[in-house]
Amino acid sequence: VTGYLPDEITAEERARQQQLYGPFAQAVRELVDAAIRTTVDEDEIRRAQTEVEQIVARLRKSQMNGSFGTRINPVDGTARAWGNAVVGLRNAVAPPLHIVREEGGDGGRVHCEFHLGAAYEGPPTLVHGGVSALILDQMLGEAASAGGKPGMTGTLTLRYRQGTPLGDLRAEAWIDRVEGIKTWAKGHIIGPSGITVEAEGVFILPRWAREAMAEHPELPRVTSFE
Amino acid sequence: VTGYLPDEITAEERARQQQLYGPFAQAVRELVDAAIRTTVDEDEIRRAQTEVEQIVARLRKSQMNGSFGTRINPVDGTARAWGNAVVGLRNAVAPPLHIVREEGGDGGRVHCEFHLGAAYEGPPTLVHGGVSALILDQMLGEAASAGGKPGMTGTLTLRYRQGTPLGDLRAEAWIDRVEGIKTWAKGHIIGPSGITVEAEGVFILPRWAREAMAEHPELPRVTSFE
């Protein structure tokens, strides 16, 4: 059920792969943006389509079955979720967010500076309300994880205060309170005119994770559910 | 503020553009998926990156400023939101959803069959909780629109009942009740093991839209806030 895979690569190999796949995914993100905004003529679109299909065919000659999953290094507990829809290094759907865990205090506080372009539009010139939800779900989950209370989303409530303009944005999230296996987290997105969307959610450590941790105390703790 | 643009194209031109841009965006979606899953060697990745960058440079020789926006045809009231993050024909971030408005009854009921692949992952093999929120935000907004009560999201609450597996899924949404400018909508996502996520939201007709409708009764009604 869990699908979490052990990750045997060294730190050097991990860095090498980041240098390889990160820039490639960034090029694909640019293509996603250009495909929405281009006004070149029909022949150029058709030519681009044919070339993209050829690239895809070459890439698919060897590929993993299914999705990337989350690979946890049994030595240092670091996780690779490079296919994740919000933070995935290899995923062009992800902006991607680079979420910063804040030091000091009681833990469980994160922030993130990010940019959302044309691909994240809902109402004209504004971020899609569901994209704000997508980002805040990840942020609140990361806050719970950062506070040592990782979990999967149980409930999530969003309040939209004003439109969020496409462009440079900031998000913040923190743990509000903890009761047993449940952690309440809060957060918001900040635009040029202040807070645009507020979120509150409950994150719950799944039974399978609790059982795995009880049965295998020698394994590194699961630090997030990316 | 509104950013809604008039759309002067004929039905024939609209169909022609759908045939041109739809398959191109689909090729880009395949590339997004392949970029996550490929296991070809390093040289092949670098070659693909160079080629994608060249395609982007050609597409960007002529492009619109900013995002696609929403273009409303003043004759028939149809809207093109081809950059929309959930339903956008030209947007490779969007699955895209093809949301069906159900006939009969009191209106305000929609459904959708869709497929989510590797690019929408959160926990291993499961749909990202925020992606479910993204989809349900759009679905509930469409239900409000389908019932003649379009609005922008005011609040949205999600309850995660079980993990949503990547693959073929269905979503349903409907209007629960209406009070003046506020419309409450509900919906859910259904996976192979039943309902996975439930949502409830309030959709509010913005003041600028009410004012525009009062000042220009001759214009077609805004039918959605895609």
Short mmCIF file of C-alpha atoms in Angstrom, two decimals:
data_model
loop_
_atom_site.label_atom_id
_atom_site.label_comp_id
_atom_site.label_asym_id
_atom_site.label_seq_id
_atom_site.Cartn_x
_atom_site.Cartn_y
_atom_site.Cartn_z
CA VAL A 1 0.00 0.00 0.00
CA THR A 2 2.71 2.45 0.96
CA GLY A 3 4.74 2.43 -2.22
CA TYR A 4 7.69 4.09 -0.52
CA LEU A 5 10.84 2.73 -2.13
CA PRO A 6 14.33 2.51 -0.66
CA ASP A 7 16.78 4.84 -2.37
CA GLU A 8 20.28 3.48 -2.52
CA ILE A 9 22.05 6.29 -4.39
CA THR A 10 24.94 8.27 -2.98
CA ALA A 11 24.83 12.00 -2.35
CA GLU A 12 27.10 12.50 -5.37
CA GLU A 13 24.82 10.51 -7.66
CA ARG A 14 21.81 12.39 -6.32
CA ALA A 15 23.52 15.71 -7.12
CA ARG A 16 24.47 14.49 -10.59
CA GLN A 17 20.85 13.51 -11.32
CA GLN A 18 19.59 16.87 -10.03
CA GLN A 19 21.92 18.62 -12.49
CA LEU A 20 20.66 16.41 -15.30
CA TYR A 21 16.91 16.24 -14.73
CA GLY A 22 16.34 19.67 -13.16
CA PRO A 23 17.31 21.74 -16.22
CA PHE A 24 15.49 19.33 -18.54
CA ALA A 25 12.23 19.69 -16.59
CA GLN A 26 12.75 23.46 -16.60
CA ALA A 27 12.97 23.39 -20.40
CA VAL A 28 9.70 21.43 -20.49
CA ARG A 29 8.08 24.04 -18.19
CA GLU A 30 9.10 26.72 -20.69
CA LEU A 31 7.51 24.66 -23.46
CA VAL A 32 4.26 24.37 -21.48
CA ASP A 33 4.20 28.17 -21.14
CA ALA A 34 5.09 28.77 -24.79
CA ALA A 35 2.41 26.32 -25.99
CA ILE A 36 -0.24 28.45 -24.26
CA ARG A 37 1.09 31.84 -25.38
CA THR A 38 2.57 31.38 -28.84
CA THR A 39 1.08 33.18 -31.83
CA VAL A 40 3.37 31.72 -34.49
CA ASP A 41 1.73 30.38 -37.64
CA GLU A 42 0.05 27.04 -38.13
CA ASP A 43 2.98 25.38 -39.92
CA GLU A 44 5.30 26.21 -37.05
CA ILE A 45 2.87 24.70 -34.51
CA ARG A 46 2.58 21.50 -36.55
CA ARG A 47 6.35 21.26 -36.92
CA ALA A 48 6.79 21.76 -33.15
CA GLN A 49 4.19 19.05 -32.50
CA THR A 50 5.98 16.54 -34.73
CA GLU A 51 9.32 17.26 -33.06
CA VAL A 52 7.86 16.97 -29.56
CA GLU A 53 6.30 13.62 -30.50
CA GLN A 54 9.70 12.41 -31.75
CA ILE A 55 11.39 13.44 -28.50
CA VAL A 56 8.69 11.64 -26.49
CA ALA A 57 9.18 8.47 -28.55
CA ARG A 58 12.92 8.51 -27.82
CA LEU A 59 12.39 9.14 -24.10
CA ARG A 60 9.83 6.34 -23.85
CA LYS A 61 12.25 3.72 -25.27
CA SER A 62 13.22 3.11 -21.65
CA GLN A 63 11.01 4.26 -18.80
CA MET A 64 9.78 3.24 -15.36
CA ASN A 65 6.36 1.63 -14.98
CA GLY A 66 3.82 3.95 -13.42
CA SER A 67 4.78 7.03 -11.47
CA PHE A 68 8.06 8.12 -9.86
CA GLY A 69 6.90 7.51 -6.29
CA THR A 70 8.84 8.55 -3.22
CA ARG A 71 12.26 7.06 -2.63
CA ILE A 72 13.60 7.20 0.89
CA ASN A 73 17.29 6.89 1.60
CA PRO A 74 17.65 4.39 4.48
CA VAL A 75 20.94 5.95 5.51
CA ASP A 76 20.11 9.63 5.90
CA GLY A 77 16.27 9.61 5.71
CA THR A 78 16.20 12.05 2.77
CA ALA A 79 13.38 11.52 0.30
CA ARG A 80 13.17 11.99 -3.45
CA ALA A 81 9.65 12.74 -4.69
CA TRP A 82 10.78 14.04 -8.05
CA GLY A 83 7.42 13.37 -9.68
CA ASN A 84 5.44 15.30 -7.04
CA ALA A 85 2.84 17.66 -8.55
CA VAL A 86 3.99 20.63 -6.43
CA VAL A 87 7.64 20.12 -5.55
CA GLY A 88 8.79 17.51 -8.08
CA LEU A 89 12.19 18.31 -9.65
CA ARG A 90 11.33 16.26 -12.77
CA ASN A 91 7.68 17.30 -13.01
CA ALA A 92 6.84 20.21 -15.35
CA VAL A 93 3.34 20.44 -13.81
CA ALA A 94 5.07 21.54 -10.58
CA PRO A 95 6.19 25.22 -10.46
CA PRO A 96 8.24 23.66 -8.60
CA LEU A 97 8.09 24.95 -5.03
CA HIS A 98 11.34 25.06 -3.04
CA ILE A 99 9.94 24.99 0.49
CA VAL A 100 12.22 26.30 3.25
CA ARG A 101 12.01 24.86 6.76
CA GLU A 102 12.62 27.65 9.24
CA GLU A 103 15.20 27.07 11.96
CA GLY A 104 14.60 27.88 15.59
CA GLY A 105 11.32 28.30 17.42
CA ASP A 106 9.40 25.10 18.05
CA GLY A 107 9.74 23.82 14.45
CA GLY A 108 6.84 23.22 12.14
CA ARG A 109 7.17 26.53 10.28
CA VAL A 110 7.89 26.77 6.54
CA HIS A 111 7.86 29.42 3.83
CA CYS A 112 8.34 29.60 0.11
CA GLU A 113 8.91 32.24 -2.57
CA PHE A 114 7.65 31.18 -5.97
CA HIS A 115 6.48 32.37 -9.37
CA LEU A 116 3.29 31.30 -11.14
CA GLY A 117 3.01 32.00 -14.86
CA ALA A 118 0.36 31.57 -17.54
CA ALA A 119 -0.05 27.83 -16.91
CA TYR A 120 -1.61 28.43 -13.49
CA GLU A 121 -4.42 30.77 -14.58
CA GLY A 122 -8.05 30.56 -13.49
CA PRO A 123 -9.94 33.87 -13.85
CA PRO A 124 -8.12 36.19 -16.28
CA THR A 125 -4.67 37.24 -14.95
CA LEU A 126 -5.38 35.49 -11.62
CA VAL A 127 -4.10 32.25 -10.12
CA HIS A 128 -6.67 29.43 -10.35
CA GLY A 129 -8.34 29.04 -6.94
CA GLY A 130 -7.59 25.33 -7.10
CA VAL A 131 -3.88 26.00 -7.74
CA SER A 132 -3.80 28.04 -4.52
CA ALA A 133 -5.39 25.02 -2.81
CA LEU A 134 -2.79 22.71 -4.37
CA ILE A 135 0.08 24.85 -3.11
CA LEU A 136 -1.38 25.33 0.37
CA ASP A 137 -2.06 21.59 0.76
CA GLN A 138 1.63 20.94 0.13
CA MET A 139 2.74 23.84 2.37
CA LEU A 140 0.59 22.76 5.34
CA GLY A 141 1.74 19.16 4.95
CA GLU A 142 5.36 20.33 4.90
CA ALA A 143 4.78 22.39 8.07
CA ALA A 144 3.43 19.28 9.81
CA SER A 145 6.44 17.28 8.59
CA ALA A 146 8.87 20.03 9.62
CA GLY A 147 7.42 19.85 13.13
CA GLY A 148 8.04 16.11 13.29
CA LYS A 149 4.37 15.32 12.71
CA PRO A 150 4.13 14.12 9.10
CA GLY A 151 0.73 13.00 7.88
CA MET A 152 -1.65 12.73 5.00
CA THR A 153 -4.31 15.40 4.51
CA GLY A 154 -7.53 14.65 6.43
CA THR A 155 -9.40 17.89 5.82
CA LEU A 156 -8.43 21.17 4.17
CA THR A 157 -10.38 24.44 4.28
CA LEU A 158 -9.58 27.46 2.11
CA ARG A 159 -10.83 31.04 2.44
CA TYR A 160 -10.33 33.24 -0.60
CA ARG A 161 -9.86 36.86 0.58
CA GLN A 162 -9.01 38.46 -2.76
CA GLY A 163 -7.79 37.38 -6.18
CA THR A 164 -4.18 36.12 -6.32
CA PRO A 165 -2.41 37.73 -9.29
CA LEU A 166 -0.13 35.58 -11.45
CA GLY A 167 3.52 36.47 -10.81
CA ASP A 168 5.82 36.43 -7.79
CA LEU A 169 4.18 35.15 -4.62
CA ARG A 170 5.00 33.95 -1.12
CA ALA A 171 3.41 31.23 1.00
CA GLU A 172 3.80 30.54 4.71
CA ALA A 173 2.56 27.67 6.87
CA TRP A 174 2.89 26.53 10.47
CA ILE A 175 1.60 24.00 12.97
CA ASP A 176 -1.35 25.36 14.96
CA ARG A 177 -1.80 22.46 17.41
CA VAL A 178 -1.27 18.71 17.82
CA GLU A 179 -3.58 16.07 19.35
CA GLY A 180 -2.19 12.52 19.18
CA ILE A 181 -1.95 11.40 15.55
CA LYS A 182 -3.70 14.57 14.31
CA THR A 183 -1.86 17.79 13.52
CA TRP A 184 -3.62 21.04 12.68
CA ALA A 185 -1.69 23.32 10.35
CA LYS A 186 -2.46 26.80 9.01
CA GLY A 187 -1.04 28.91 6.22
CA HIS A 188 -1.63 31.53 3.58
CA ILE A 189 -0.52 32.93 0.24
CA ILE A 190 0.70 36.54 0.10
CA GLY A 191 0.49 38.63 -3.07
CA PRO A 192 1.45 42.25 -3.80
CA SER A 193 -1.69 43.42 -1.92
CA GLY A 194 -1.33 41.18 1.12
CA ILE A 195 -2.88 37.85 2.08
CA THR A 196 -5.00 36.40 -0.72
CA VAL A 197 -5.91 32.89 0.47
CA GLU A 198 -5.95 31.36 3.96
CA ALA A 199 -5.89 27.64 4.68
CA GLU A 200 -6.35 25.31 7.62
CA GLY A 201 -5.94 21.55 7.51
CA VAL A 202 -5.69 18.41 9.60
CA PHE A 203 -2.88 15.98 8.83
CA ILE A 204 -3.08 12.43 10.08
CA LEU A 205 -0.32 9.82 10.37
CA PRO A 206 -1.74 6.79 8.51
CA ARG A 207 -2.12 3.49 10.35
CA TRP A 208 0.28 1.70 7.98
CA ALA A 209 2.99 4.25 8.80
CA ARG A 210 2.43 3.87 12.53
CA GLU A 211 2.58 0.08 12.21
CA ALA A 212 5.71 0.19 10.05
CA MET A 213 7.42 2.49 12.54
CA ALA A 214 6.48 0.17 15.43
CA GLU A 215 7.66 -2.97 13.62
CA HIS A 216 10.89 -1.49 12.24
CA PRO A 217 12.27 0.98 14.78
CA GLU A 218 15.67 0.62 13.10
CA LEU A 219 14.46 2.33 9.92
CA PRO A 220 14.70 6.10 9.51
CA ARG A 221 11.50 7.90 10.36
CA VAL A 222 9.26 8.93 7.50
CA THR A 223 9.85 12.68 7.42
CA SER A 224 7.22 13.72 4.92
CA PHE A 225 4.43 12.44 2.69
CA GLU A 226 5.54 14.22 -0.44
CA VAL B 1 -9.82 44.32 -13.25
CA THR B 2 -11.99 41.77 -14.98
CA GLY B 3 -9.68 40.94 -17.88
CA TYR B 4 -12.43 39.22 -19.82
CA LEU B 5 -11.79 39.85 -23.51
CA PRO B 6 -14.29 39.86 -26.35
CA ASP B 7 -13.77 36.96 -28.75
CA GLU B 8 -14.61 37.81 -32.33
CA ILE B 9 -13.78 34.50 -34.03
CA THR B 10 -16.31 32.46 -35.97
CA ALA B 11 -17.34 28.94 -34.98
CA GLU B 12 -15.33 27.62 -37.94
CA GLU B 13 -12.18 29.45 -36.85
CA ARG B 14 -12.68 28.24 -33.31
CA ALA B 15 -12.95 24.63 -34.54
CA ARG B 16 -9.84 25.08 -36.69
CA GLN B 17 -7.84 26.37 -33.72
CA GLN B 18 -9.07 23.50 -31.54
CA GLN B 19 -7.77 21.05 -34.15
CA LEU B 20 -4.43 22.85 -34.22
CA TYR B 21 -3.71 23.62 -30.57
CA GLY B 22 -5.44 20.62 -28.93
CA PRO B 23 -3.18 17.92 -30.40
CA PHE B 24 -0.09 20.09 -29.83
CA ALA B 25 -0.89 20.52 -26.12
CA GLN B 26 -1.53 16.77 -25.92
CA ALA B 27 1.98 16.13 -27.31
CA VAL B 28 3.38 18.45 -24.62
CA ARG B 29 1.42 16.52 -21.93
CA GLU B 30 3.06 13.32 -23.16
CA LEU B 31 6.45 15.04 -22.88
CA VAL B 32 5.70 16.12 -19.30
CA ASP B 33 4.90 12.48 -18.45
CA ALA B 34 7.94 11.11 -20.29
CA ALA B 35 10.27 13.63 -18.59
CA ILE B 36 9.25 12.21 -15.20
CA ARG B 37 9.43 8.53 -16.17
CA THR B 38 12.22 8.15 -18.69
CA THR B 39 15.27 6.04 -17.86
CA VAL B 40 17.21 6.68 -21.09
CA ASP B 41 20.85 7.63 -20.76
CA GLU B 42 22.31 11.01 -19.94
CA ASP B 43 23.23 11.93 -23.52
CA GLU B 44 19.67 11.34 -24.67
CA ILE B 45 18.29 13.59 -21.89
CA ARG B 46 20.71 16.38 -22.82
CA ARG B 47 19.84 16.04 -26.50
CA ALA B 48 16.11 16.20 -25.67
CA GLN B 49 16.71 19.31 -23.55
CA THR B 50 18.54 21.09 -26.37
CA GLU B 51 15.79 20.25 -28.84
CA VAL B 52 13.03 21.38 -26.47
CA GLU B 53 14.86 24.67 -25.91
CA GLN B 54 15.08 25.19 -29.67
CA ILE B 55 11.34 24.55 -30.09
CA VAL B 56 10.59 27.02 -27.29
CA ALA B 57 12.76 29.69 -28.93
CA ARG B 58 10.84 29.29 -32.21
CA LEU B 59 7.44 29.42 -30.47
CA ARG B 60 8.43 32.52 -28.51
CA LYS B 61 9.30 34.50 -31.67
CA SER B 62 5.68 35.64 -31.58
CA GLN B 63 3.59 35.31 -28.43
CA MET B 64 0.90 37.09 -26.44
CA ASN B 65 1.89 39.18 -23.43
CA GLY B 66 0.98 37.55 -20.14
CA SER B 67 -1.56 34.77 -19.88
CA PHE B 68 -4.29 33.56 -22.26
CA GLY B 69 -7.17 34.98 -20.22
CA THR B 70 -10.82 34.24 -20.90
CA ARG B 71 -12.31 35.35 -24.20
CA ILE B 72 -16.07 35.66 -24.35
CA ASN B 73 -17.91 35.61 -27.66
CA PRO B 74 -20.39 38.51 -27.58
CA VAL B 75 -22.65 36.72 -30.06
CA ASP B 76 -23.20 33.31 -28.52
CA GLY B 77 -21.80 33.79 -24.98
CA THR B 78 -19.30 30.92 -25.37
CA ALA B 79 -16.00 31.37 -23.55
CA ARG B 80 -12.48 30.28 -24.41
CA ALA B 81 -10.27 29.79 -21.35
CA TRP B 82 -7.66 27.76 -23.20
CA GLY B 83 -4.93 28.57 -20.67
CA ASN B 84 -7.00 27.43 -17.66
CA ALA B 85 -5.04 25.19 -15.26
CA VAL B 86 -7.78 22.53 -15.15
CA VAL B 87 -9.75 22.69 -18.39
CA GLY B 88 -7.42 24.64 -20.72
CA LEU B 89 -7.17 23.12 -24.22
CA ARG B 90 -3.72 24.65 -24.74
CA ASN B 91 -2.42 24.08 -21.20
CA ALA B 92 -0.32 20.94 -20.60
CA VAL B 93 -0.64 21.45 -16.83
CA ALA B 94 -4.39 20.75 -17.25
CA PRO B 95 -5.33 17.04 -17.61
CA PRO B 96 -7.54 18.63 -19.23
CA LEU B 97 -11.00 18.02 -17.79
CA HIS B 98 -13.95 17.85 -20.19
CA ILE B 99 -16.78 18.73 -17.83
CA VAL B 100 -20.29 17.67 -18.88
CA ARG B 101 -23.31 19.72 -17.88
CA GLU B 102 -26.20 17.36 -17.20
CA GLU B 103 -29.53 18.07 -18.89
CA GLY B 104 -32.85 18.00 -17.07
CA GLY B 105 -33.55 18.37 -13.37
CA ASP B 106 -33.05 21.85 -11.97
CA GLY B 107 -29.66 22.41 -13.63
CA GLY B 108 -26.44 22.95 -11.73
CA ARG B 109 -25.22 19.37 -12.00
CA VAL B 110 -22.00 18.36 -13.76
CA HIS B 111 -19.80 15.30 -14.08
CA CYS B 112 -16.49 14.38 -15.61
CA GLU B 113 -14.52 11.26 -16.49
CA PHE B 114 -10.79 11.83 -16.52
CA HIS B 115 -7.38 10.21 -16.25
CA LEU B 116 -4.54 11.35 -13.99
CA GLY B 117 -1.06 10.04 -14.75
CA ALA B 118 2.38 10.31 -13.15
CA ALA B 119 2.41 14.14 -13.25
CA TYR B 120 -0.37 14.36 -10.63
CA GLU B 121 1.28 12.26 -7.92
CA GLY B 122 1.48 13.12 -4.23
CA PRO B 123 2.02 10.09 -1.98
CA PRO B 124 3.40 7.15 -4.00
CA THR B 125 0.88 5.92 -6.62
CA LEU B 126 -1.78 8.31 -5.27
CA VAL B 127 -3.19 11.58 -6.60
CA HIS B 128 -1.76 14.62 -4.75
CA GLY B 129 -4.37 15.84 -2.24
CA GLY B 130 -3.99 19.33 -3.67
CA VAL B 131 -4.67 18.07 -7.20
CA SER B 132 -7.97 16.66 -5.94
CA ALA B 133 -8.67 20.12 -4.48
CA LEU B 134 -7.76 21.75 -7.80
CA ILE B 135 -10.15 19.51 -9.71
CA LEU B 136 -12.98 19.86 -7.21
CA ASP B 137 -12.65 23.67 -7.14
CA GLN B 138 -13.19 23.71 -10.89
CA MET B 139 -16.03 21.15 -10.73
CA LEU B 140 -17.96 23.00 -8.02
CA GLY B 141 -17.52 26.31 -9.86
CA GLU B 142 -18.82 24.69 -13.05
CA ALA B 143 -21.85 23.32 -11.18
CA ALA B 144 -22.65 26.84 -9.95
CA SER B 145 -22.23 28.17 -13.49
CA ALA B 146 -24.34 25.36 -14.95
CA GLY B 147 -27.14 26.36 -12.57
CA GLY B 148 -27.00 29.95 -13.78
CA LYS B 149 -25.14 31.10 -10.67
CA PRO B 150 -21.53 31.65 -11.76
CA GLY B 151 -19.14 32.97 -9.16
CA MET B 152 -15.62 33.02 -7.85
CA THR B 153 -14.63 30.68 -5.02
CA GLY B 154 -15.28 32.16 -1.57
CA THR B 155 -14.51 29.15 0.59
CA LEU B 156 -13.70 25.54 -0.21
CA THR B 157 -13.59 22.61 2.23
CA LEU B 158 -12.21 19.18 1.38
CA ARG B 159 -12.57 15.92 3.28
CA TYR B 160 -10.18 13.14 2.29
CA ARG B 161 -11.90 9.78 2.87
CA GLN B 162 -9.25 7.50 1.33
CA GLY B 163 -6.33 7.77 -1.03
CA THR B 164 -7.21 8.50 -4.66
CA PRO B 165 -5.23 6.16 -6.93
CA LEU B 166 -3.68 7.56 -10.11
CA GLY B 167 -5.59 6.34 -13.17
CA ASP B 168 -9.16 6.62 -14.42
CA LEU B 169 -11.42 8.66 -12.15
CA ARG B 170 -14.81 10.36 -12.08
CA ALA B 171 -15.92 13.59 -10.44
CA GLU B 172 -19.44 14.89 -9.80
CA ALA B 173 -20.68 18.24 -8.51
CA TRP B 174 -24.01 19.95 -7.94
CA ILE B 175 -25.61 23.05 -6.42
CA ASP B 176 -26.66 22.46 -2.83
CA ARG B 177 -28.44 25.80 -2.18
CA VAL B 178 -28.53 29.47 -3.24
CA GLU B 179 -28.87 32.62 -1.10
CA GLY B 180 -28.70 35.85 -3.10
CA ILE B 181 -25.23 36.27 -4.62
CA LYS B 182 -23.92 33.17 -2.78
CA THR B 183 -24.17 29.66 -4.16
CA TRP B 184 -23.21 26.55 -2.16
CA ALA B 185 -21.96 23.66 -4.27
CA LYS B 186 -20.92 20.13 -3.32
CA GLY B 187 -19.05 17.39 -5.11
CA HIS B 188 -16.71 14.43 -4.88
CA ILE B 189 -14.14 12.32 -6.68
CA ILE B 190 -14.87 8.63 -7.20
CA GLY B 191 -12.11 6.04 -7.59
CA PRO B 192 -12.22 2.25 -8.07
CA SER B 193 -13.11 1.85 -4.34
CA GLY B 194 -15.76 4.55 -4.16
CA ILE B 195 -15.73 8.16 -3.03
CA THR B 196 -12.22 9.34 -2.16
CA VAL B 197 -12.58 13.11 -1.58
CA GLU B 198 -15.64 15.22 -0.76
CA ALA B 199 -15.85 18.98 -1.27
CA GLU B 200 -18.16 21.84 -0.37
CA GLY B 201 -17.70 25.43 -1.46
CA VAL B 202 -19.32 28.85 -1.63
CA PHE B 203 -19.23 30.70 -4.95
CA ILE B 204 -19.87 34.43 -5.04
CA LEU B 205 -20.71 36.65 -8.01
CA PRO B 206 -18.14 39.47 -7.80
CA ARG B 207 -19.32 43.07 -7.52
CA TRP B 208 -17.65 44.06 -10.81
CA ALA B 209 -19.64 41.37 -12.59
CA ARG B 210 -22.92 42.48 -11.00
CA GLU B 211 -22.18 46.09 -11.94
CA ALA B 212 -21.21 45.21 -15.51
CA MET B 213 -24.40 43.18 -15.92
CA ALA B 214 -26.52 46.08 -14.58
CA GLU B 215 -24.80 48.66 -16.81
CA HIS B 216 -24.78 46.55 -19.98
CA PRO B 217 -27.91 44.41 -20.05
CA GLU B 218 -27.42 43.99 -23.80
CA LEU B 219 -24.25 41.92 -23.33
CA PRO B 220 -24.43 38.12 -23.01
CA ARG B 221 -24.38 36.95 -19.40
CA VAL B 222 -21.07 35.73 -18.02
CA THR B 223 -21.68 32.00 -17.90
CA SER B 224 -18.62 30.87 -15.99
CA PHE B 225 -15.46 32.07 -14.27
CA GLU B 226 -13.12 29.60 -15.92
#
